[in-house]
CSV table of C-alpha atoms in Angstrom, one decimal:
chain,number,residue,atom,x,y,z
A,1160,MET,CA,-14.5,-23.4,-0.7
A,1161,TYR,CA,-11.6,-21.0,0.0
A,1162,ARG,CA,-9.9,-23.6,2.3
A,1163,TYR,CA,-10.7,-26.5,0.0
A,1164,PHE,CA,-9.3,-24.7,-2.9
A,1165,GLY,CA,-6.1,-24.1,-1.1
A,1166,GLU,CA,-5.7,-27.6,0.2
A,1167,LEU,CA,-6.3,-29.1,-3.3
A,1168,LEU,CA,-3.8,-26.8,-4.9
A,1169,SER,CA,-1.2,-27.5,-2.2
A,1170,ARG,CA,-1.7,-31.4,-2.5
A,1171,GLY,CA,-1.8,-31.3,-6.3
A,1172,ALA,CA,1.3,-29.0,-6.7
A,1173,GLY,CA,3.2,-31.2,-4.1
A,1174,SER,CA,2.5,-34.5,-5.9
A,1175,ALA,CA,3.3,-33.1,-9.3
A,1176,LEU,CA,6.6,-31.7,-8.2
A,1177,ALA,CA,7.5,-35.0,-6.4
A,1178,SER,CA,6.8,-36.9,-9.6
A,1179,GLY,CA,8.8,-34.6,-11.8
A,1180,CYS,CA,5.9,-34.2,-14.2
A,1181,VAL,CA,3.4,-31.4,-13.7
A,1182,GLU,CA,1.3,-32.0,-16.8
A,1183,SER,CA,0.6,-35.6,-16.1
A,1184,ALA,CA,-0.9,-34.7,-12.7
A,1185,LEU,CA,-3.5,-32.4,-14.1
A,1186,PRO,CA,-7.0,-33.2,-15.3
A,1187,ALA,CA,-7.6,-32.8,-19.0
A,1188,SER,CA,-9.5,-29.5,-18.7
A,1189,ALA,CA,-6.5,-28.0,-16.8
A,1190,ALA,CA,-4.6,-27.5,-20.1
A,1191,LEU,CA,-5.6,-23.9,-19.4
A,1192,MET,CA,-3.0,-23.8,-16.8
A,1193,ARG,CA,-0.4,-23.6,-19.7
A,1194,VAL,CA,-1.8,-20.4,-20.8
A,1195,ARG,CA,-1.0,-17.7,-18.2
A,1196,GLN,CA,-3.7,-15.1,-18.0
A,1197,TYR,CA,-1.2,-12.4,-17.5
A,1198,SER,CA,0.8,-13.3,-20.6
A,1199,GLU,CA,-1.4,-11.0,-22.6
A,1200,GLN,CA,-0.1,-8.2,-20.6
A,1201,PRO,CA,3.4,-6.6,-21.0
A,1202,ASP,CA,6.4,-8.6,-20.2
A,1203,ASP,CA,6.6,-6.9,-16.7
A,1204,PRO,CA,3.0,-7.4,-15.3
A,1205,ASN,CA,2.2,-5.6,-12.1
A,1206,PHE,CA,2.0,-7.3,-8.7
A,1207,PHE,CA,-1.7,-7.8,-8.5
A,1208,ARG,CA,-1.8,-9.1,-12.2
A,1209,MET,CA,0.7,-11.7,-11.3
A,1210,VAL,CA,-1.4,-12.8,-8.3
A,1211,GLU,CA,-4.5,-13.1,-10.4
A,1212,GLY,CA,-2.4,-15.0,-13.0
A,1213,PHE,CA,-1.3,-17.6,-10.6
A,1214,PHE,CA,-4.9,-17.8,-9.2
A,1215,ASP,CA,-6.1,-18.6,-12.7
A,1216,ARG,CA,-3.5,-21.4,-13.1
A,1217,GLY,CA,-4.5,-22.8,-9.6
A,1218,ALA,CA,-8.2,-22.7,-10.5
A,1219,ALA,CA,-7.5,-24.5,-13.7
A,1220,ILE,CA,-5.8,-27.3,-11.7
A,1221,VAL,CA,-8.6,-27.9,-9.2
A,1222,GLN,CA,-11.7,-27.0,-11.2
A,1223,ASP,CA,-12.7,-30.5,-12.3
A,1224,LYS,CA,-12.0,-31.9,-8.7
A,1225,LEU,CA,-14.2,-29.1,-7.2
A,1226,VAL,CA,-17.1,-30.1,-9.6
A,1227,GLU,CA,-16.7,-33.7,-8.8
A,1228,ASP,CA,-16.9,-33.2,-5.1
A,1229,LEU,CA,-19.8,-30.8,-5.1
A,1230,LYS,CA,-22.6,-32.4,-3.3
A,1231,SER,CA,-25.9,-31.3,-4.9
A,1232,ARG,CA,-28.6,-32.7,-7.3
A,1233,GLU,CA,-27.6,-30.3,-10.0
A,1234,THR,CA,-26.4,-31.6,-13.4
A,1235,PRO,CA,-22.8,-31.7,-14.2
A,1236,GLU,CA,-23.2,-28.6,-16.4
A,1237,GLN,CA,-24.9,-26.7,-13.5
A,1238,LYS,CA,-22.2,-27.8,-11.1
A,1239,MET,CA,-19.5,-26.5,-13.5
A,1240,LYS,CA,-21.3,-23.1,-13.8
A,1241,ARG,CA,-21.5,-22.9,-10.0
A,1242,VAL,CA,-17.8,-23.7,-9.4
A,1243,LYS,CA,-16.8,-21.2,-12.1
A,1244,GLY,CA,-18.9,-18.6,-10.6
A,1245,ILE,CA,-17.5,-19.2,-7.1
A,1246,LEU,CA,-13.9,-19.0,-8.5
A,1247,ARG,CA,-14.8,-15.8,-10.4
A,1248,ILE,CA,-16.1,-14.3,-7.1
A,1249,ILE,CA,-13.1,-15.2,-5.1
A,1250,LYS,CA,-10.6,-13.7,-7.5
A,1251,PRO,CA,-11.1,-9.9,-7.3
A,1252,CYS,CA,-10.4,-7.4,-4.5
A,1253,ASN,CA,-13.8,-6.5,-3.0
A,1254,HIS,CA,-13.0,-3.0,-1.6
A,1255,VAL,CA,-10.2,-0.5,-2.0
A,1256,LEU,CA,-10.0,2.7,-0.1
A,1257,SER,CA,-7.6,5.5,-1.2
A,1258,VAL,CA,-7.2,8.5,1.0
A,1259,SER,CA,-5.2,11.8,1.1
A,1260,PHE,CA,-5.0,13.8,4.4
A,1261,PRO,CA,-2.9,16.8,5.5
A,1262,ILE,CA,-0.7,16.9,8.6
A,1263,LYS,CA,1.2,19.7,10.1
A,1264,ARG,CA,5.0,19.1,10.3
A,1265,ASP,CA,7.0,20.1,13.4
A,1266,ASN,CA,8.5,23.0,11.5
A,1267,GLY,CA,4.9,24.4,10.8
A,1268,GLU,CA,4.8,23.3,7.2
A,1269,TRP,CA,1.7,21.3,5.9
A,1270,GLU,CA,2.1,18.1,4.0
A,1271,VAL,CA,-0.5,15.8,2.2
A,1272,VAL,CA,0.0,12.1,2.8
A,1273,GLU,CA,-1.4,9.3,0.8
A,1274,GLY,CA,-2.7,6.0,2.2
A,1275,TYR,CA,-4.5,2.9,1.1
A,1276,ARG,CA,-6.5,0.0,2.5
A,1277,ALA,CA,-7.7,-3.1,0.4
A,1278,GLN,CA,-10.1,-5.6,1.7
A,1279,HIS,CA,-9.9,-8.5,-0.6
A,1280,SER,CA,-12.6,-10.8,0.9
A,1281,GLN,CA,-15.3,-10.7,3.6
A,1282,HIS,CA,-16.2,-14.4,3.3
A,1283,ARG,CA,-15.0,-14.5,6.9
A,1284,THR,CA,-14.9,-11.5,9.1
A,1285,PRO,CA,-13.1,-9.6,10.3
A,1286,CYS,CA,-10.6,-9.0,7.7
A,1287,LYS,CA,-7.0,-9.0,8.8
A,1288,GLY,CA,-3.7,-7.6,7.3
A,1289,GLY,CA,-0.8,-5.4,8.1
A,1290,ILE,CA,-0.2,-1.6,7.6
A,1291,ARG,CA,3.1,-0.8,6.0
A,1292,TYR,CA,4.9,2.6,5.8
A,1293,SER,CA,6.9,2.9,2.6
A,1294,GLU,CA,7.5,5.3,-0.3
A,1295,GLU,CA,6.9,2.3,-2.7
A,1296,VAL,CA,3.4,1.7,-1.4
A,1297,SER,CA,0.7,1.7,-4.1
A,1298,VAL,CA,-2.9,0.5,-4.7
A,1299,ASP,CA,-1.6,-2.3,-6.8
A,1300,GLU,CA,0.6,-3.6,-4.0
A,1301,VAL,CA,-2.0,-3.5,-1.2
A,1302,LYS,CA,-4.5,-5.3,-3.5
A,1303,ALA,CA,-2.0,-8.0,-4.3
A,1304,LEU,CA,-1.0,-8.5,-0.6
A,1305,ALA,CA,-4.5,-8.5,0.6
A,1306,SER,CA,-5.4,-11.2,-1.9
A,1307,LEU,CA,-2.4,-13.4,-0.7
A,1308,MET,CA,-3.5,-12.9,2.9
A,1309,THR,CA,-7.0,-14.3,2.1
A,1310,TYR,CA,-5.4,-17.4,0.5
A,1311,LYS,CA,-3.0,-17.9,3.3
A,1312,CYS,CA,-5.7,-17.7,5.9
A,1313,ALA,CA,-7.9,-20.0,3.9
A,1314,VAL,CA,-5.2,-22.7,3.5
A,1315,VAL,CA,-4.6,-23.0,7.2
A,1316,ASP,CA,-8.3,-22.4,8.2
A,1317,VAL,CA,-7.8,-19.2,10.0
A,1318,PRO,CA,-11.2,-17.5,10.1
A,1319,PHE,CA,-10.4,-14.2,8.6
A,1320,GLY,CA,-10.7,-12.5,5.2
A,1321,GLY,CA,-7.5,-10.9,3.7
A,1322,ALA,CA,-6.7,-7.1,3.9
A,1323,LYS,CA,-3.6,-4.9,3.6
A,1324,ALA,CA,-2.9,-1.2,4.1
A,1325,GLY,CA,-0.1,1.2,3.3
A,1326,VAL,CA,0.9,4.8,3.9
A,1327,LYS,CA,3.2,6.4,1.3
A,1328,ILE,CA,6.0,7.9,3.5
A,1329,ASN,CA,9.6,7.3,4.4
A,1330,VAL,CA,9.6,7.0,8.1
A,1331,LYS,CA,13.2,8.2,8.3
A,1332,ASN,CA,12.0,11.7,7.2
A,1333,TYR,CA,9.6,12.1,10.1
A,1334,SER,CA,9.8,12.6,13.8
A,1335,ASP,CA,8.0,10.4,16.3
A,1336,ASN,CA,5.5,13.1,16.9
A,1337,GLU,CA,4.8,13.4,13.2
A,1338,LEU,CA,4.5,9.6,12.7
A,1339,GLU,CA,2.0,9.6,15.5
A,1340,LYS,CA,0.0,12.3,13.7
A,1341,ILE,CA,0.0,10.4,10.5
A,1342,THR,CA,-0.9,7.0,12.2
A,1343,ARG,CA,-3.9,8.6,14.1
A,1344,ARG,CA,-5.2,10.6,11.1
A,1345,PHE,CA,-4.9,7.5,8.9
A,1346,THR,CA,-6.9,5.4,11.4
A,1347,ILE,CA,-9.6,8.2,11.5
A,1348,GLU,CA,-9.8,8.1,7.7
A,1349,LEU,CA,-10.3,4.3,7.9
A,1350,ALA,CA,-12.9,4.6,10.6
A,1351,LYS,CA,-14.9,7.1,8.5
A,1352,LYS,CA,-15.4,4.6,5.8
A,1353,GLY,CA,-15.8,1.5,7.9
A,1354,PHE,CA,-12.4,0.1,7.1
A,1355,ILE,CA,-11.4,-0.7,10.7
A,1356,GLY,CA,-13.0,-2.3,13.8
A,1357,PRO,CA,-12.8,-5.4,15.8
A,1358,GLY,CA,-15.7,-7.1,13.8
A,1359,ILE,CA,-14.9,-5.6,10.5
A,1360,ASP,CA,-11.2,-5.1,9.8
A,1361,VAL,CA,-8.2,-5.7,12.1
A,1362,PRO,CA,-4.9,-4.0,11.4
A,1363,ALA,CA,-1.5,-5.5,12.2
A,1364,PRO,CA,2.2,-4.5,12.1
A,1365,ASP,CA,4.1,-4.7,8.8
A,1366,MET,CA,7.0,-2.9,7.1
A,1367,SER,CA,8.2,0.0,9.3
A,1368,THR,CA,5.3,-0.4,11.8
A,1369,GLY,CA,5.2,-2.2,15.2
A,1370,GLU,CA,3.7,-2.2,18.5
A,1371,ARG,CA,4.1,1.6,18.8
A,1372,GLU,CA,1.9,2.2,15.8
A,1373,MET,CA,-0.6,-0.3,16.9
A,1374,SER,CA,-0.9,1.5,20.2
A,1375,TRP,CA,-1.5,4.7,18.5
A,1376,ILE,CA,-4.3,3.1,16.4
């Protein structure tokens, strides 16, 4: 369903843009696309709310086609309920972990570091997604990026669910030794809660991380 949703959305958007008329390419029930779900929020919606809004618009475009192609003996009404239910299940982020842990700096001082890991979907496992180090990292950001990772994997049929992690630090303010401590401690916190493992959740490099941090993990 994930992959099919992505393929239909890609084809529908491409043909609509090519014709120069978006509305004419949509089924009648897709009029909901004109109503952005995040428009009820303030003029500056957060990142995850924006991702959810675009998901709602995409779901409105392909909903009728999904019902039409559903192979079952159910009535049209039952098929519509099934499709709506599946789309409702796909949308939210399944698991979000927020951790705080102490590290001892090279000068002997102690500091508390914040970190997050979001697993958007386990429809295929393991989950995959990068770990970024940035002072701008937030729960909202990792949830949004984990969601986008799910959809990207589904569209190209890569057999993984989407995830993303972030540690709220500026790497320029830490020595290599301190960064290693942070990376290893964050990994331990993920392991404690079952948020890392070859068959569960696989991390990858992202902003301010690379092969060095992966080797520490």
